[in-house]
PDB file of C-alpha atoms in Angstrom:
ATOM      1  CA  UNK A   1     -10.820  -4.818  21.869  1.00 75.00           C
ATOM      2  CA  UNK A   2      -7.566  -6.723  22.185  1.00 90.00           C
ATOM      3  CA  UNK A   3      -4.574  -5.251  24.074  1.00 89.00           C
ATOM      4  CA  UNK A   4      -2.516  -4.580  20.925  1.00 90.00           C
ATOM      5  CA  UNK A   5      -5.268  -2.392  19.470  1.00 92.00           C
ATOM      6  CA  UNK A   6      -5.392  -0.409  22.717  1.00 91.00           C
ATOM      7  CA  UNK A   7      -1.934   0.868  21.713  1.00 90.00           C
ATOM      8  CA  UNK A   8      -3.392   2.295  18.500  1.00 93.00           C
ATOM      9  CA  UNK A   9      -6.301   4.256  19.943  1.00 91.00           C
ATOM     10  CA  UNK A  10      -6.634   7.842  21.070  1.00 87.00           C
ATOM     11  CA  UNK A  11      -5.864  11.197  19.536  1.00 84.00           C
ATOM     12  CA  UNK A  12      -6.411  11.741  15.850  1.00 80.00           C
ATOM     13  CA  UNK A  13      -4.972  10.713  12.504  1.00 80.00           C
ATOM     14  CA  UNK A  14      -2.422  13.528  12.462  1.00 80.00           C
ATOM     15  CA  UNK A  15      -0.297  11.249  14.644  1.00 80.00           C
ATOM     16  CA  UNK A  16       0.906   7.710  13.973  1.00 82.00           C
ATOM     17  CA  UNK A  17       0.485   7.006  17.669  1.00 85.00           C
ATOM     18  CA  UNK A  18       2.282   3.793  18.563  1.00 85.00           C
ATOM     19  CA  UNK A  19       2.006   2.208  15.102  1.00 94.00           C
ATOM     20  CA  UNK A  20       5.798   1.823  14.861  1.00 93.00           C
ATOM     21  CA  UNK A  21       5.950   0.099  18.222  1.00 96.00           C
ATOM     22  CA  UNK A  22       3.083  -2.237  17.313  1.00 96.00           C
ATOM     23  CA  UNK A  23       4.853  -3.154  14.058  1.00 97.00           C
ATOM     24  CA  UNK A  24       8.073  -3.879  15.969  1.00 97.00           C
ATOM     25  CA  UNK A  25       6.247  -6.090  18.473  1.00 97.00           C
ATOM     26  CA  UNK A  26       4.604  -8.124  15.704  1.00 97.00           C
ATOM     27  CA  UNK A  27       7.877  -8.461  13.797  1.00 98.00           C
ATOM     28  CA  UNK A  28       9.407  -9.927  16.957  1.00 98.00           C
ATOM     29  CA  UNK A  29       6.285 -12.007  17.755  1.00 97.00           C
ATOM     30  CA  UNK A  30       4.451 -12.894  14.509  1.00 97.00           C
ATOM     31  CA  UNK A  31       1.871 -14.870  16.501  1.00 97.00           C
ATOM     32  CA  UNK A  32       0.365 -11.471  17.419  1.00 97.00           C
ATOM     33  CA  UNK A  33      -0.351 -10.582  13.788  1.00 98.00           C
ATOM     34  CA  UNK A  34      -4.029 -11.581  13.883  1.00 97.00           C
ATOM     35  CA  UNK A  35      -4.571  -9.182  16.783  1.00 96.00           C
ATOM     36  CA  UNK A  36      -3.242  -6.310  14.678  1.00 97.00           C
ATOM     37  CA  UNK A  37      -5.081  -7.046  11.437  1.00 97.00           C
ATOM     38  CA  UNK A  38      -8.298  -7.153  13.470  1.00 97.00           C
ATOM     39  CA  UNK A  39      -7.868  -3.374  13.754  1.00 97.00           C
ATOM     40  CA  UNK A  40      -8.987  -2.973  10.137  1.00 97.00           C
ATOM     41  CA  UNK A  41     -12.468  -4.054  11.264  1.00 97.00           C
ATOM     42  CA  UNK A  42     -12.736  -1.511  14.085  1.00 96.00           C
ATOM     43  CA  UNK A  43     -15.301   1.303  13.889  1.00 96.00           C
ATOM     44  CA  UNK A  44     -12.736   3.796  15.210  1.00 96.00           C
ATOM     45  CA  UNK A  45     -11.077   5.562  12.254  1.00 95.00           C
ATOM     46  CA  UNK A  46      -7.944   6.293  14.277  1.00 95.00           C
ATOM     47  CA  UNK A  47      -7.448   2.618  15.090  1.00 96.00           C
ATOM     48  CA  UNK A  48      -8.033   1.631  11.446  1.00 97.00           C
ATOM     49  CA  UNK A  49      -5.606   4.272  10.173  1.00 97.00           C
ATOM     50  CA  UNK A  50      -2.879   3.338  12.603  1.00 97.00           C
ATOM     51  CA  UNK A  51      -3.513  -0.352  11.952  1.00 98.00           C
ATOM     52  CA  UNK A  52      -2.896   0.306   8.258  1.00 98.00           C
ATOM     53  CA  UNK A  53       0.340   2.094   9.138  1.00 97.00           C
ATOM     54  CA  UNK A  54       1.546  -0.756  11.376  1.00 98.00           C
ATOM     55  CA  UNK A  55       0.598  -3.377   8.776  1.00 98.00           C
ATOM     56  CA  UNK A  56       2.487  -1.523   6.055  1.00 98.00           C
ATOM     57  CA  UNK A  57       5.629  -1.511   8.187  1.00 97.00           C
ATOM     58  CA  UNK A  58       5.176  -5.228   8.877  1.00 98.00           C
ATOM     59  CA  UNK A  59       4.716  -5.925   5.143  1.00 97.00           C
ATOM     60  CA  UNK A  60       8.104  -4.364   4.394  1.00 97.00           C
ATOM     61  CA  UNK A  61       9.807  -7.141   6.362  1.00 96.00           C
ATOM     62  CA  UNK A  62       7.343 -10.047   6.562  1.00 97.00           C
ATOM     63  CA  UNK A  63       5.004  -9.815   3.572  1.00 97.00           C
ATOM     64  CA  UNK A  64       4.010 -13.446   4.062  1.00 97.00           C
ATOM     65  CA  UNK A  65       1.994 -12.448   7.133  1.00 97.00           C
ATOM     66  CA  UNK A  66      -0.204 -10.196   5.006  1.00 97.00           C
ATOM     67  CA  UNK A  67      -0.394 -12.371   1.913  1.00 97.00           C
ATOM     68  CA  UNK A  68      -2.588 -14.854   3.778  1.00 93.00           C
ATOM     69  CA  UNK A  69      -5.081 -12.011   4.334  1.00 97.00           C
ATOM     70  CA  UNK A  70      -5.056 -10.596   0.803  1.00 97.00           C
ATOM     71  CA  UNK A  71      -8.831 -10.915   0.142  1.00 97.00           C
ATOM     72  CA  UNK A  72      -9.561  -8.921   3.309  1.00 98.00           C
ATOM     73  CA  UNK A  73      -6.923  -6.297   2.477  1.00 98.00           C
ATOM     74  CA  UNK A  74      -8.358  -5.824  -1.013  1.00 98.00           C
ATOM     75  CA  UNK A  75     -11.936  -5.631   0.272  1.00 98.00           C
ATOM     76  CA  UNK A  76     -11.043  -2.990   2.844  1.00 98.00           C
ATOM     77  CA  UNK A  77      -8.834  -1.030   0.417  1.00 98.00           C
ATOM     78  CA  UNK A  78     -11.805  -0.701  -1.899  1.00 96.00           C
ATOM     79  CA  UNK A  79     -14.484   0.144   0.676  1.00 97.00           C
ATOM     80  CA  UNK A  80     -12.881   1.997   3.602  1.00 97.00           C
ATOM     81  CA  UNK A  81     -13.577   5.720   3.756  1.00 96.00           C
ATOM     82  CA  UNK A  82     -10.428   6.776   5.633  1.00 96.00           C
ATOM     83  CA  UNK A  83      -7.679   7.994   3.268  1.00 96.00           C
ATOM     84  CA  UNK A  84      -4.918   6.933   5.682  1.00 96.00           C
ATOM     85  CA  UNK A  85      -6.213   3.347   5.642  1.00 97.00           C
ATOM     86  CA  UNK A  86      -6.463   3.231   1.850  1.00 98.00           C
ATOM     87  CA  UNK A  87      -3.049   4.832   1.365  1.00 97.00           C
ATOM     88  CA  UNK A  88      -1.309   2.270   3.566  1.00 98.00           C
ATOM     89  CA  UNK A  89      -3.179  -0.613   1.957  1.00 98.00           C
ATOM     90  CA  UNK A  90      -2.124   0.651  -1.493  1.00 98.00           C
ATOM     91  CA  UNK A  91       1.471   0.563  -0.236  1.00 98.00           C
ATOM     92  CA  UNK A  92       0.997  -2.963   1.142  1.00 98.00           C
ATOM     93  CA  UNK A  93      -0.242  -4.195  -2.232  1.00 98.00           C
ATOM     94  CA  UNK A  94       3.094  -3.138  -3.716  1.00 98.00           C
ATOM     95  CA  UNK A  95       4.972  -5.059  -1.025  1.00 97.00           C
ATOM     96  CA  UNK A  96       2.953  -8.143  -1.981  1.00 98.00           C
ATOM     97  CA  UNK A  97       4.034  -7.973  -5.641  1.00 97.00           C
ATOM     98  CA  UNK A  98       6.461 -10.825  -4.937  1.00 96.00           C
ATOM     99  CA  UNK A  99       3.514 -13.248  -5.046  1.00 97.00           C
ATOM    100  CA  UNK A 100       3.012 -13.918  -8.747  1.00 96.00           C
ATOM    101  CA  UNK A 101      -0.179 -15.904  -8.140  1.00 97.00           C
ATOM    102  CA  UNK A 102      -1.800 -12.748  -6.709  1.00 98.00           C
ATOM    103  CA  UNK A 103      -0.719 -10.228  -9.333  1.00 98.00           C
ATOM    104  CA  UNK A 104      -4.043 -10.066 -11.165  1.00 98.00           C
ATOM    105  CA  UNK A 105      -5.917  -9.325  -7.922  1.00 98.00           C
ATOM    106  CA  UNK A 106      -3.305  -6.777  -6.809  1.00 98.00           C
ATOM    107  CA  UNK A 107      -3.351  -5.017 -10.173  1.00 98.00           C
ATOM    108  CA  UNK A 108      -7.144  -4.878 -10.364  1.00 98.00           C
ATOM    109  CA  UNK A 109      -7.430  -3.386  -6.879  1.00 98.00           C
ATOM    110  CA  UNK A 110      -4.686  -0.815  -7.486  1.00 99.00           C
ATOM    111  CA  UNK A 111      -6.269   0.264 -10.766  1.00 98.00           C
ATOM    112  CA  UNK A 112      -9.516   0.865  -8.863  1.00 98.00           C
ATOM    113  CA  UNK A 113      -7.633   2.864  -6.223  1.00 98.00           C
ATOM    114  CA  UNK A 114      -6.429   5.235  -8.955  1.00 97.00           C
ATOM    115  CA  UNK A 115      -9.996   6.594  -8.940  1.00 96.00           C
ATOM    116  CA  UNK A 116      -9.881   7.412  -5.222  1.00 97.00           C
ATOM    117  CA  UNK A 117     -10.390  11.028  -4.158  1.00 96.00           C
ATOM    118  CA  UNK A 118      -7.307  10.997  -1.930  1.00 97.00           C
ATOM    119  CA  UNK A 119      -4.108  12.204  -3.579  1.00 98.00           C
ATOM    120  CA  UNK A 120      -2.136  10.011  -1.168  1.00 97.00           C
ATOM    121  CA  UNK A 121      -4.064   6.876  -2.104  1.00 98.00           C
ATOM    122  CA  UNK A 122      -3.705   7.598  -5.832  1.00 98.00           C
ATOM    123  CA  UNK A 123      -0.024   8.360  -5.427  1.00 98.00           C
ATOM    124  CA  UNK A 124       0.775   5.084  -3.657  1.00 98.00           C
ATOM    125  CA  UNK A 125      -1.424   3.136  -6.067  1.00 99.00           C
ATOM    126  CA  UNK A 126       0.741   4.515  -8.890  1.00 99.00           C
ATOM    127  CA  UNK A 127       3.934   3.509  -7.073  1.00 98.00           C
ATOM    128  CA  UNK A 128       2.651  -0.011  -6.403  1.00 99.00           C
ATOM    129  CA  UNK A 129       1.529  -0.363 -10.019  1.00 99.00           C
ATOM    130  CA  UNK A 130       5.040   0.642 -11.108  1.00 98.00           C
ATOM    131  CA  UNK A 131       6.484  -2.108  -8.914  1.00 98.00           C
ATOM    132  CA  UNK A 132       4.161  -4.634 -10.548  1.00 98.00           C
ATOM    133  CA  UNK A 133       4.907  -3.361 -14.066  1.00 98.00           C
ATOM    134  CA  UNK A 134       8.655  -3.596 -13.511  1.00 96.00           C
ATOM    135  CA  UNK A 135       8.448  -7.062 -11.965  1.00 96.00           C
ATOM    136  CA  UNK A 136       5.901  -8.427 -14.464  1.00 97.00           C
ATOM    137  CA  UNK A 137       6.559  -6.844 -17.883  1.00 96.00           C
ATOM    138  CA  UNK A 138       3.452  -8.497 -19.349  1.00 97.00           C
ATOM    139  CA  UNK A 139       1.389  -6.092 -17.172  1.00 97.00           C
ATOM    140  CA  UNK A 140       3.336  -3.008 -18.224  1.00 98.00           C
ATOM    141  CA  UNK A 141       1.291  -1.834 -21.232  1.00 98.00           C
ATOM    142  CA  UNK A 142      -2.035  -2.051 -19.390  1.00 97.00           C
ATOM    143  CA  UNK A 143      -0.604  -0.181 -16.402  1.00 98.00           C
ATOM    144  CA  UNK A 144       0.984   2.512 -18.580  1.00 98.00           C
ATOM    145  CA  UNK A 145      -2.320   2.984 -20.402  1.00 98.00           C
ATOM    146  CA  UNK A 146      -4.260   3.388 -17.151  1.00 98.00           C
ATOM    147  CA  UNK A 147      -1.696   5.642 -15.447  1.00 98.00           C
ATOM    148  CA  UNK A 148      -1.345   7.943 -18.468  1.00 98.00           C
ATOM    149  CA  UNK A 149      -4.905   9.217 -17.995  1.00 96.00           C
ATOM    150  CA  UNK A 150      -3.875  10.758 -14.665  1.00 98.00           C
ATOM    151  CA  UNK A 151      -1.262  12.924 -16.354  1.00 96.00           C
ATOM    152  CA  UNK A 152      -4.086  15.474 -16.600  1.00 96.00           C
ATOM    153  CA  UNK A 153      -5.215  15.089 -12.966  1.00 96.00           C
ATOM    154  CA  UNK A 154      -6.241  18.214 -11.048  1.00 96.00           C
ATOM    155  CA  UNK A 155      -3.457  17.539  -8.544  1.00 97.00           C
ATOM    156  CA  UNK A 156       0.035  18.743  -9.432  1.00 98.00           C
ATOM    157  CA  UNK A 157       1.421  16.003  -7.167  1.00 97.00           C
ATOM    158  CA  UNK A 158      -0.381  13.311  -9.170  1.00 98.00           C
ATOM    159  CA  UNK A 159       0.683  14.812 -12.492  1.00 98.00           C
ATOM    160  CA  UNK A 160       4.293  14.816 -11.278  1.00 98.00           C
ATOM    161  CA  UNK A 161       3.989  11.241  -9.995  1.00 98.00           C
ATOM    162  CA  UNK A 162       2.561  10.127 -13.353  1.00 98.00           C
ATOM    163  CA  UNK A 163       5.403  11.811 -15.247  1.00 98.00           C
ATOM    164  CA  UNK A 164       7.975   9.998 -13.091  1.00 98.00           C
ATOM    165  CA  UNK A 165       6.062   6.719 -13.360  1.00 98.00           C
ATOM    166  CA  UNK A 166       5.871   6.877 -17.148  1.00 98.00           C
ATOM    167  CA  UNK A 167       9.581   7.668 -17.378  1.00 98.00           C
ATOM    168  CA  UNK A 168      10.307   4.695 -15.117  1.00 97.00           C
ATOM    169  CA  UNK A 169       8.063   2.324 -17.062  1.00 98.00           C
ATOM    170  CA  UNK A 170       9.280   3.308 -20.516  1.00 97.00           C
ATOM    171  CA  UNK A 171      12.987   3.154 -19.702  1.00 96.00           C
ATOM    172  CA  UNK A 172      14.356   0.141 -17.816  1.00 92.00           C
ATOM    173  CA  UNK A 173      17.563   2.061 -17.081  1.00 95.00           C
ATOM    174  CA  UNK A 174      15.730   4.603 -14.931  1.00 96.00           C
ATOM    175  CA  UNK A 175      15.873   3.664 -11.234  1.00 94.00           C
ATOM    176  CA  UNK A 176      12.913   3.989  -8.914  1.00 95.00           C
ATOM    177  CA  UNK A 177      12.842   7.441  -7.312  1.00 94.00           C
ATOM    178  CA  UNK A 178      14.048   7.629  -3.738  1.00 93.00           C
ATOM    179  CA  UNK A 179      11.308   6.696  -1.267  1.00 93.00           C
ATOM    180  CA  UNK A 180       9.222   4.665  -3.705  1.00 96.00           C
ATOM    181  CA  UNK A 181      10.615   1.274  -2.661  1.00 94.00           C
ATOM    182  CA  UNK A 182      10.372   0.584   1.055  1.00 92.00           C
ATOM    183  CA  UNK A 183      10.779  -3.225   1.071  1.00 91.00           C
ATOM    184  CA  UNK A 184      14.139  -4.939   0.931  1.00 84.00           C
ATOM    185  CA  UNK A 185      12.521  -7.861  -0.888  1.00 86.00           C
ATOM    186  CA  UNK A 186      11.605  -5.724  -3.907  1.00 88.00           C
ATOM    187  CA  UNK A 187      14.667  -3.481  -4.111  1.00 80.00           C
ATOM    188  CA  UNK A 188      16.669  -3.883  -7.272  1.00 74.00           C
ATOM    189  CA  UNK A 189      13.733  -3.652  -9.679  1.00 72.00           C
TER     190      UNK A 189
END
């Protein structure tokens, strides 16, 4: 295990550990990025969860570092069993919406994540799909159609998220709710 990942181990997933510090180090030294993304391949769920957290914070500022690893991010988002990993990867996919050439892959993965058992994963998949729908209006109808189904979800949180998402996607004057946009490069949608 590389030294950066040592910072992400120990304890349990109720704590972010040193994910913020790892993100800050990589933002200052992007050459260390490969050491961090390697954490997604670790057997330790805590390391994978905190790696996802650190990567999401990196993607807010330097999405280009993650875009080069999009196939891996999508593969892990669809197969990992840890909700914290999937939630952060769903958030990352929204940060990567600036890359038009990747929109079909991003959209397909996020639509699959809507079926996840985790409320957090579903919730962030909805947010990221809203980012895509606002940025690429040609995707809007398909996304609205797929999100609408979750208006009857068992989770009140998901039903509320869907209601806000549909309002956002059917009225261009409605701003994104506070906390939905975490990247400077996609603010203003």
